[in-house]
Short mmCIF file of C-alpha atoms in Angstrom, two decimals:
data_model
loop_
_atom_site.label_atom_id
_atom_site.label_comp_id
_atom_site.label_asym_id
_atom_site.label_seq_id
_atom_site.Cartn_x
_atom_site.Cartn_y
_atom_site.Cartn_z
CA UNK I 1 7.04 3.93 28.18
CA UNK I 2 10.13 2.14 26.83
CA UNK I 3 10.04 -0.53 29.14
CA UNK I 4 6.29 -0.89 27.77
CA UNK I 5 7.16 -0.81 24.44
CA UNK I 6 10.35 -3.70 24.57
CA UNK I 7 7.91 -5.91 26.85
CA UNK I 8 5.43 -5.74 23.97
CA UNK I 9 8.27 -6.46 21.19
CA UNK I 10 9.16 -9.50 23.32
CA UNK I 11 5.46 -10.68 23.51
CA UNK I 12 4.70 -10.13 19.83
CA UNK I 13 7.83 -11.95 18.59
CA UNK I 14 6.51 -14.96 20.85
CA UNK I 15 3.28 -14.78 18.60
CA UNK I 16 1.09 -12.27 21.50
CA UNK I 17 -1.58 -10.23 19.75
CA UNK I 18 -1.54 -6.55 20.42
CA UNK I 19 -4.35 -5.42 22.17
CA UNK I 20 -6.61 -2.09 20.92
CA UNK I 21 -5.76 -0.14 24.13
CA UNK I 22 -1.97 -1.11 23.92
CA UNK I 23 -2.06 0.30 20.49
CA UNK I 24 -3.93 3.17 21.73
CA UNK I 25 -1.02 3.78 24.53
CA UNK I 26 1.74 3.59 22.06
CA UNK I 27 -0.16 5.89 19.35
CA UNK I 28 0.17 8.99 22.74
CA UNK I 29 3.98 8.65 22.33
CA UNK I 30 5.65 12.16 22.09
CA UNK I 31 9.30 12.19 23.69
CA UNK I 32 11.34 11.77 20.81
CA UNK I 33 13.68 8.60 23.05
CA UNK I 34 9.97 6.60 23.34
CA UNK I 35 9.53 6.99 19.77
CA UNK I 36 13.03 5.57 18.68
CA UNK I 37 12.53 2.89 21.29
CA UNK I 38 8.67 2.12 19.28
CA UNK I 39 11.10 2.43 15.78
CA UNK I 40 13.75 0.39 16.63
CA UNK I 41 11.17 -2.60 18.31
CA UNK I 42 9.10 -2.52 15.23
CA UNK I 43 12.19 -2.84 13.39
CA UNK I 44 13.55 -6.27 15.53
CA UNK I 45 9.95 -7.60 14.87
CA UNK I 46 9.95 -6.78 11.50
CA UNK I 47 13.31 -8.85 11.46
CA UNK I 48 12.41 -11.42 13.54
CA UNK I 49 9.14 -12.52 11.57
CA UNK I 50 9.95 -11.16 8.10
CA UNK I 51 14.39 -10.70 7.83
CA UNK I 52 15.88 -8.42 5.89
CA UNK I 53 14.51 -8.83 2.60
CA UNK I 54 12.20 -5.97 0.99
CA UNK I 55 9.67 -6.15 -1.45
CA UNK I 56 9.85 -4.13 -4.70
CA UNK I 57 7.13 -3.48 -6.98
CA UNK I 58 6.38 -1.44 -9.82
CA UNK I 59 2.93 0.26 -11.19
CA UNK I 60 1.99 1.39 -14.48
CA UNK I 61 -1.22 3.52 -14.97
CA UNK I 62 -3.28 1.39 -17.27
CA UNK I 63 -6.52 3.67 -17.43
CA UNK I 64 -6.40 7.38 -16.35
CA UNK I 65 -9.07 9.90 -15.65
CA UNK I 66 -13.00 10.11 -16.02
CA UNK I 67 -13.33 8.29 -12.55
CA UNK I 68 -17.30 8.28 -11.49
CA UNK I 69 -16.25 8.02 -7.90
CA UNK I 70 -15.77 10.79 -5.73
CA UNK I 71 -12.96 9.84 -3.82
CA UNK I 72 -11.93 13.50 -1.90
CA UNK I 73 -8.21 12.61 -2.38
CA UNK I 74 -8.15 11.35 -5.59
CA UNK I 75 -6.82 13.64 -8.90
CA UNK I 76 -8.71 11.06 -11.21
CA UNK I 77 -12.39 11.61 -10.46
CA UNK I 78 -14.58 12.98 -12.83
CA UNK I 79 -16.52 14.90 -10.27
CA UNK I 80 -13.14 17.91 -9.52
CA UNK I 81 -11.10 19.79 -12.26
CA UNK I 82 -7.53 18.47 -11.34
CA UNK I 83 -6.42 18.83 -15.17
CA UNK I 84 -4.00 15.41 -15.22
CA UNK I 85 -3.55 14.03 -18.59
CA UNK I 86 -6.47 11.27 -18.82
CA UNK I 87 -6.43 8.29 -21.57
CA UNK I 88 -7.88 4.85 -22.23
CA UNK I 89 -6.86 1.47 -21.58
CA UNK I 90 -2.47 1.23 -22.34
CA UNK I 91 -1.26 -0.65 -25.13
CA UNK I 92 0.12 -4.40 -24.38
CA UNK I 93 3.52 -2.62 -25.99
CA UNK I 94 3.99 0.12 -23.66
CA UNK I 95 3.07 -2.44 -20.81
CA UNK I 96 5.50 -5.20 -21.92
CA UNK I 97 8.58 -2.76 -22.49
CA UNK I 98 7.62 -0.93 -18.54
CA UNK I 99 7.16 -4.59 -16.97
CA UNK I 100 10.94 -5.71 -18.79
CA UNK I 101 12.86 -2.69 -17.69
CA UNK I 102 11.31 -2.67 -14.21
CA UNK I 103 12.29 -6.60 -14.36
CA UNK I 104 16.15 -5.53 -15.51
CA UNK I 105 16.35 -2.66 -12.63
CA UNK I 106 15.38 -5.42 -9.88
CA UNK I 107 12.05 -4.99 -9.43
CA UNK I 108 10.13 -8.12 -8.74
CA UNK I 109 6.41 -7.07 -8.61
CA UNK I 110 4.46 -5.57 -11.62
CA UNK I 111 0.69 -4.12 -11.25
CA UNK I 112 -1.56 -2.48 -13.68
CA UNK I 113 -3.52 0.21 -12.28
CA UNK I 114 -7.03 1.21 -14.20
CA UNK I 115 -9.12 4.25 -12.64
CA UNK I 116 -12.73 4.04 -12.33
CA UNK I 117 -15.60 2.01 -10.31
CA UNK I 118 -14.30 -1.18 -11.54
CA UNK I 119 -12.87 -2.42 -14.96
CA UNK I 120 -15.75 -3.87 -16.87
CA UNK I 121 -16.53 -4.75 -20.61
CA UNK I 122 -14.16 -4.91 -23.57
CA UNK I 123 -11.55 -2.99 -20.87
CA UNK I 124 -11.82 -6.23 -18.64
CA UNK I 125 -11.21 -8.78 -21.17
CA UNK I 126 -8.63 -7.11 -23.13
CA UNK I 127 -6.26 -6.57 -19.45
CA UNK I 128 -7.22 -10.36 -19.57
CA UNK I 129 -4.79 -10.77 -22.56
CA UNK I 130 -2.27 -8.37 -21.15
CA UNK I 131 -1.66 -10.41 -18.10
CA UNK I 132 -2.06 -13.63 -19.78
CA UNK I 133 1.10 -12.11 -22.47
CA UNK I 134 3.05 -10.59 -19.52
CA UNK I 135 3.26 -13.91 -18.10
CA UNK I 136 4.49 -15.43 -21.41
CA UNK I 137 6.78 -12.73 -21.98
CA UNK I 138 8.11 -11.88 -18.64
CA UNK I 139 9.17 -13.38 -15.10
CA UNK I 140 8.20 -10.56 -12.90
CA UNK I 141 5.27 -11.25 -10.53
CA UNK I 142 2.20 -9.72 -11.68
CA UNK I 143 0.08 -7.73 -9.45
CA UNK I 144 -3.67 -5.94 -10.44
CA UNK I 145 -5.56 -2.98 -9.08
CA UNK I 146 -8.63 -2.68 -11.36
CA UNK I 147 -11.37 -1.77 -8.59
CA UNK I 148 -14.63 -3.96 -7.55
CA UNK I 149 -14.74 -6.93 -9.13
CA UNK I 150 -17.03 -10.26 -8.51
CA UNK I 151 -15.55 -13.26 -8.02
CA UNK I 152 -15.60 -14.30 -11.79
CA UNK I 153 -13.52 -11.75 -12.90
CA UNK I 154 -11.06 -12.40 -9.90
CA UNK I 155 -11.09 -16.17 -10.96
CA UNK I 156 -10.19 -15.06 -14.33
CA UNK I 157 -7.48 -12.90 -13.33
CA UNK I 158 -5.94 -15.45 -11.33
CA UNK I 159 -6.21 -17.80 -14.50
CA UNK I 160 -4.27 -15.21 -16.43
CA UNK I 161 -1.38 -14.95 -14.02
CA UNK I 162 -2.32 -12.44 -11.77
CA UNK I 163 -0.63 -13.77 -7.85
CA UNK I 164 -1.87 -10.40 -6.00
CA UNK I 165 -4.77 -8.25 -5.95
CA UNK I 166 -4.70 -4.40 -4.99
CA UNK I 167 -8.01 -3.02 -3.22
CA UNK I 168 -7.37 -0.17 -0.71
CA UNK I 169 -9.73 0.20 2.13
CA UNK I 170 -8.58 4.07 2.74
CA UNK I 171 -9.26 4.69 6.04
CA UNK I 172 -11.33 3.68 8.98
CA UNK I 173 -15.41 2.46 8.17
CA UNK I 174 -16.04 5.42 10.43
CA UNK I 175 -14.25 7.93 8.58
CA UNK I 176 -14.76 6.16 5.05
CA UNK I 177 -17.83 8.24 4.56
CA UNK I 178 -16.46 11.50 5.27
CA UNK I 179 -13.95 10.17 1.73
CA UNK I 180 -16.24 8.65 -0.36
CA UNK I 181 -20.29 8.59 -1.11
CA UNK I 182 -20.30 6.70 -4.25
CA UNK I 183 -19.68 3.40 -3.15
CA UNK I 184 -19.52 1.47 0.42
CA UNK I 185 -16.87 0.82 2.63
CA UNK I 186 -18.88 -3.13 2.61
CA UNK I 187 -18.59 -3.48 -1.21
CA UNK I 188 -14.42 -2.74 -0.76
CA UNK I 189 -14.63 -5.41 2.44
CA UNK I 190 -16.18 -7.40 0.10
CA UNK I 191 -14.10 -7.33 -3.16
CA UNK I 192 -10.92 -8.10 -0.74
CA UNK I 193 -12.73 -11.34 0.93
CA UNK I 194 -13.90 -12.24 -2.93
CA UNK I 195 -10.26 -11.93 -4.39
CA UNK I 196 -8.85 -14.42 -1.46
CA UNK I 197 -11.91 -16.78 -1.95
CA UNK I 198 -10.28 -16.22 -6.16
CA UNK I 199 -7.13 -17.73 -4.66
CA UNK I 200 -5.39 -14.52 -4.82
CA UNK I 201 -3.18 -12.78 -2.06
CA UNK I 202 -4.54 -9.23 -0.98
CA UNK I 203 -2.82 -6.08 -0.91
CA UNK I 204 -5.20 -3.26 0.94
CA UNK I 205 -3.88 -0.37 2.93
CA UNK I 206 -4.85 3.40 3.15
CA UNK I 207 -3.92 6.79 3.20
CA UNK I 208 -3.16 8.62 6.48
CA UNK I 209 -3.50 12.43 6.50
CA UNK I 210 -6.78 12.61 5.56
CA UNK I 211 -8.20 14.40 8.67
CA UNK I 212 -8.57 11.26 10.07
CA UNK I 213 -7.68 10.62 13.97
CA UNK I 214 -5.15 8.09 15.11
CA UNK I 215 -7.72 6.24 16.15
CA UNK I 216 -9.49 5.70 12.90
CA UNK I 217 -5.90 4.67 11.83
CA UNK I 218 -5.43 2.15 14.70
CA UNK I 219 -9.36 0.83 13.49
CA UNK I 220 -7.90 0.42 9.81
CA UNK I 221 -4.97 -1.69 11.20
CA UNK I 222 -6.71 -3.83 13.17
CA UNK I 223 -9.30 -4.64 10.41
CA UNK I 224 -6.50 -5.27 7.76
CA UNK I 225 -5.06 -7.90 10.21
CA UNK I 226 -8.28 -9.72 10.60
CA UNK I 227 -8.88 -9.67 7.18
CA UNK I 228 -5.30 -11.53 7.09
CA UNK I 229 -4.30 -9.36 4.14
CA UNK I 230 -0.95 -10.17 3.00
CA UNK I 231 0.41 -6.72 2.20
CA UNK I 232 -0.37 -3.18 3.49
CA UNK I 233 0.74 0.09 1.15
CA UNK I 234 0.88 3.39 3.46
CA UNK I 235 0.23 6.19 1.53
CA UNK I 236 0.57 9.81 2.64
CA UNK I 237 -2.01 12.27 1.24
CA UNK I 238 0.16 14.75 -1.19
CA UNK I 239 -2.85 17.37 -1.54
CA UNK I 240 -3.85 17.37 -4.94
CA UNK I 241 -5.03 21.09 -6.52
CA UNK I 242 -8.62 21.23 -7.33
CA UNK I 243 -9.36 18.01 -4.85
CA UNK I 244 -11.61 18.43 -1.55
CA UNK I 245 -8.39 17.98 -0.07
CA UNK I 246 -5.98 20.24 -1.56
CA UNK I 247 -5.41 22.30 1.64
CA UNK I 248 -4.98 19.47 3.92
CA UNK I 249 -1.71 20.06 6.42
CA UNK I 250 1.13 17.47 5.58
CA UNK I 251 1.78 15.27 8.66
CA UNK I 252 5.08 15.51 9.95
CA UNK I 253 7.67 12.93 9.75
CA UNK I 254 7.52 11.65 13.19
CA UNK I 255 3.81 11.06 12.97
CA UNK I 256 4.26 9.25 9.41
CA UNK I 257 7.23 6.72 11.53
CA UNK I 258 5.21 6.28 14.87
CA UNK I 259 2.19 4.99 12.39
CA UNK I 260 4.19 2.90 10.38
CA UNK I 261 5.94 1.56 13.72
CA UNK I 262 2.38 0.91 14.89
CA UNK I 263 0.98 -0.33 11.94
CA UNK I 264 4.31 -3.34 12.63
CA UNK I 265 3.66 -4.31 15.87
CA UNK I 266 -0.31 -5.04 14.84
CA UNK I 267 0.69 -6.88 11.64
CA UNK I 268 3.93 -8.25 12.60
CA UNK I 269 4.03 -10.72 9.44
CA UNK I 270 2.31 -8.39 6.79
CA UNK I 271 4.28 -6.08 4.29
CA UNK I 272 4.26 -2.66 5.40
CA UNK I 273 4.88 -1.15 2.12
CA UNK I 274 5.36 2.49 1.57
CA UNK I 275 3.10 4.16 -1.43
CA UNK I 276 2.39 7.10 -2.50
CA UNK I 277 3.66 10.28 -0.82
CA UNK I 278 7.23 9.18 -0.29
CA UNK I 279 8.40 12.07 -1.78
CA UNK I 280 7.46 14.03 1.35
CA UNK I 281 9.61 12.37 3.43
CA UNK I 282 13.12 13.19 3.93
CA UNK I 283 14.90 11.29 1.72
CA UNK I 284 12.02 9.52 0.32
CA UNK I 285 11.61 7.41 3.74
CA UNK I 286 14.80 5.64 4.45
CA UNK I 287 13.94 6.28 7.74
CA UNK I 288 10.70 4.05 7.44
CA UNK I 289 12.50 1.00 6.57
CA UNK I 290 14.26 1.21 9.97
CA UNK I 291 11.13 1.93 11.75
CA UNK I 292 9.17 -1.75 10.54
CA UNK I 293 8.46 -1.24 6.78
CA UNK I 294 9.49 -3.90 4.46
CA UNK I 295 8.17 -2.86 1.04
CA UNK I 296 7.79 -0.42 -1.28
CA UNK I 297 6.33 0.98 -4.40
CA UNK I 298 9.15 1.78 -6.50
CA UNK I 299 9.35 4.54 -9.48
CA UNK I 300 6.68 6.59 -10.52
CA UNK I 301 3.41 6.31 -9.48
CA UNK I 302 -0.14 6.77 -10.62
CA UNK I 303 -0.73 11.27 -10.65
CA UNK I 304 2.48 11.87 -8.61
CA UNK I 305 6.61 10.92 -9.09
CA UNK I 306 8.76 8.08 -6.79
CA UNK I 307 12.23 7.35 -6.33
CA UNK I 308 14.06 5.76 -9.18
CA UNK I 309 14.13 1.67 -8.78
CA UNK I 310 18.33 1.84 -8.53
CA UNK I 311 18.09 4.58 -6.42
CA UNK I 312 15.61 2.81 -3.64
CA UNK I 313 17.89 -0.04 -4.38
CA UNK I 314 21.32 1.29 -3.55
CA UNK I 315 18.99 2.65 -0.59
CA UNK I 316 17.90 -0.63 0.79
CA UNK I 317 21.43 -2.09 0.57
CA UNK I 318 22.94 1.20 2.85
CA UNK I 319 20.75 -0.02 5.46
CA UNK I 320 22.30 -3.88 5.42
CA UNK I 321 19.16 -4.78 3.64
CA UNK I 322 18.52 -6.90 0.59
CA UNK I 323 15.98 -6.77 -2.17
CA UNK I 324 13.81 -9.72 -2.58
CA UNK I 325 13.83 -11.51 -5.57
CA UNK I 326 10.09 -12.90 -7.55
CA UNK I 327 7.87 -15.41 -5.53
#
């Protein structure tokens, strides 16, 4: 197995395309020296094609709570009794003073975050100003995640400043229905395809530990690199009480570093940036960054807390790795 695993490093890094079945072959890897070979390649490709910068960025929860989707992972929909604290769309204040200190700490991405189907009405037009301030008042890059949007509203955030747009595709389209009813895994394809027609770049990824199989994980991967999406978040499910999903069993570590390793060597030029769940890993998955990612979400997130931005900076720099500055 290791000698099939450095002969595909060497291909890939002399711009070979992974096949499905070589995927397949590496996702059966057990013996712990195999998977530090699979690590330690996806690491030199992630090197060879990306260096040793890694990508920061930040999130603020614009909009919690009331959700009409029924996501099975998610502690925002209004269809389970999660009891988070909920509220309306954040002030431009409280956005401008999280975007400058995230700024001062290093951090050179910024995203809003709203929850629902997608952000619509007064909601839409007033994040419209926000951006269109933030990029006034700030330098930091500015990211969105506000759900389905047509191509007019993706237009307009792009107008406003906006350089990347979040849309996770979850899992697998064979799985996706086993996750969520309330809208189509064809309408999140969509949104994606519509926000790079906009003129934005795409940042879609999933969650893994889901109940999904490896395969539906190898499916996702694949897809994301034929959609050419520019960055890929890996989240791991951290079961939330009162959610579908609240007794799922956490993956182990080794799973969470062979799918990240595998999730490199099919998107050899994408960020592979770690999301939510980090705090299950031992220390919040240094090990990760040695096994292909390049990118992170830093500090708090959405339902759940992160790693503090000068902590997964002093991190980064322990493993002869440098933070990358704004585009």
């Amino acid at each position: 197995m290791i000698k099939f695993i450095k002969t595909l490093e060497s291909k890939i890094k002399k711009g070979y395309i992974i096949t499905y079945n070589e995927a397949l072959k590496l996702s059966t890897i057990e013996n712990e020296k195999d998977l530090d070979q699979l690590m330690n390649s996806a690491y030199k490709i992630n090197l060879f094609f990306n260096g040793k910068k890694v990508d920061l960025c930040s999130i603020i929860n614009g909009k919690c709570g009331k959700c009409s989707e029924d996501c099975k992972f998610c502690a925002q929909s209004a269809h389970y009794k999660t009891n988070i604290l909920e509220h309306e769309l954040v002030s431009y204040e409280k956005v401008l003073k999280e975007a400058r200190e995230n700024q001062l700490e290093g951090c050179s991405r910024f995203s809003l975050v709203t929850s629902g189907r997608g952000l619509a009405g007064d909601d839409f037009f007033k994040i419209l100003e926000i951006y269109k301030n933030l990029n006034k008042d700030t330098n930091i890059s500015l990211c969105a995640s506000l759900g389905i949007l047509n191509i007019c509203n993706l237009i307009d955030l792009k107008n406003s400043g906006v350089l990347l747009y979040h849309h996770n595709l979850e899992t697998s389209e064979n799985f996706y229905p086993k996750i969520c009813t309330t809208h189509s895994y064809e309408e999140r394809i969509k949104t994606i395809k519509l926000a790079q027609k906009a003129g934005l770049k795409v940042c879609s990824g999933g969650i893994i530990g889901l109940g999904e199989t490896f395969n539906d994980r190898l499916d996702l991967a694949f897809l994301l690199n034929k959609l050419n999406v520019h960055s890929i978040p890996i989240n791991i499910l951290n079961p939330i009480k009162g959610t579908p999903l609240e007794n799922s069993k956490p993956l182990c570590e080794e799973e969470i570093l062979k799918t990240i390793s595998i999730f490199r060597f099919i998107n050899p030029k994408a960020y592979i940036r770690l999301a939510g769940g980090r705090n299950l890993i031992k220390d919040y998955g240094k090990k990760c960054f040695l096994a292909g990612a390049n990118a992170t979400i830093t500090g708090n997130y959405l339902t759940t807390s992160g790693n503090k931005i000068k902590d997964d900076i002093k991190m980064i720099k322990s493993l002869n790795l440098e933070v990358k500055k704004n585009d």
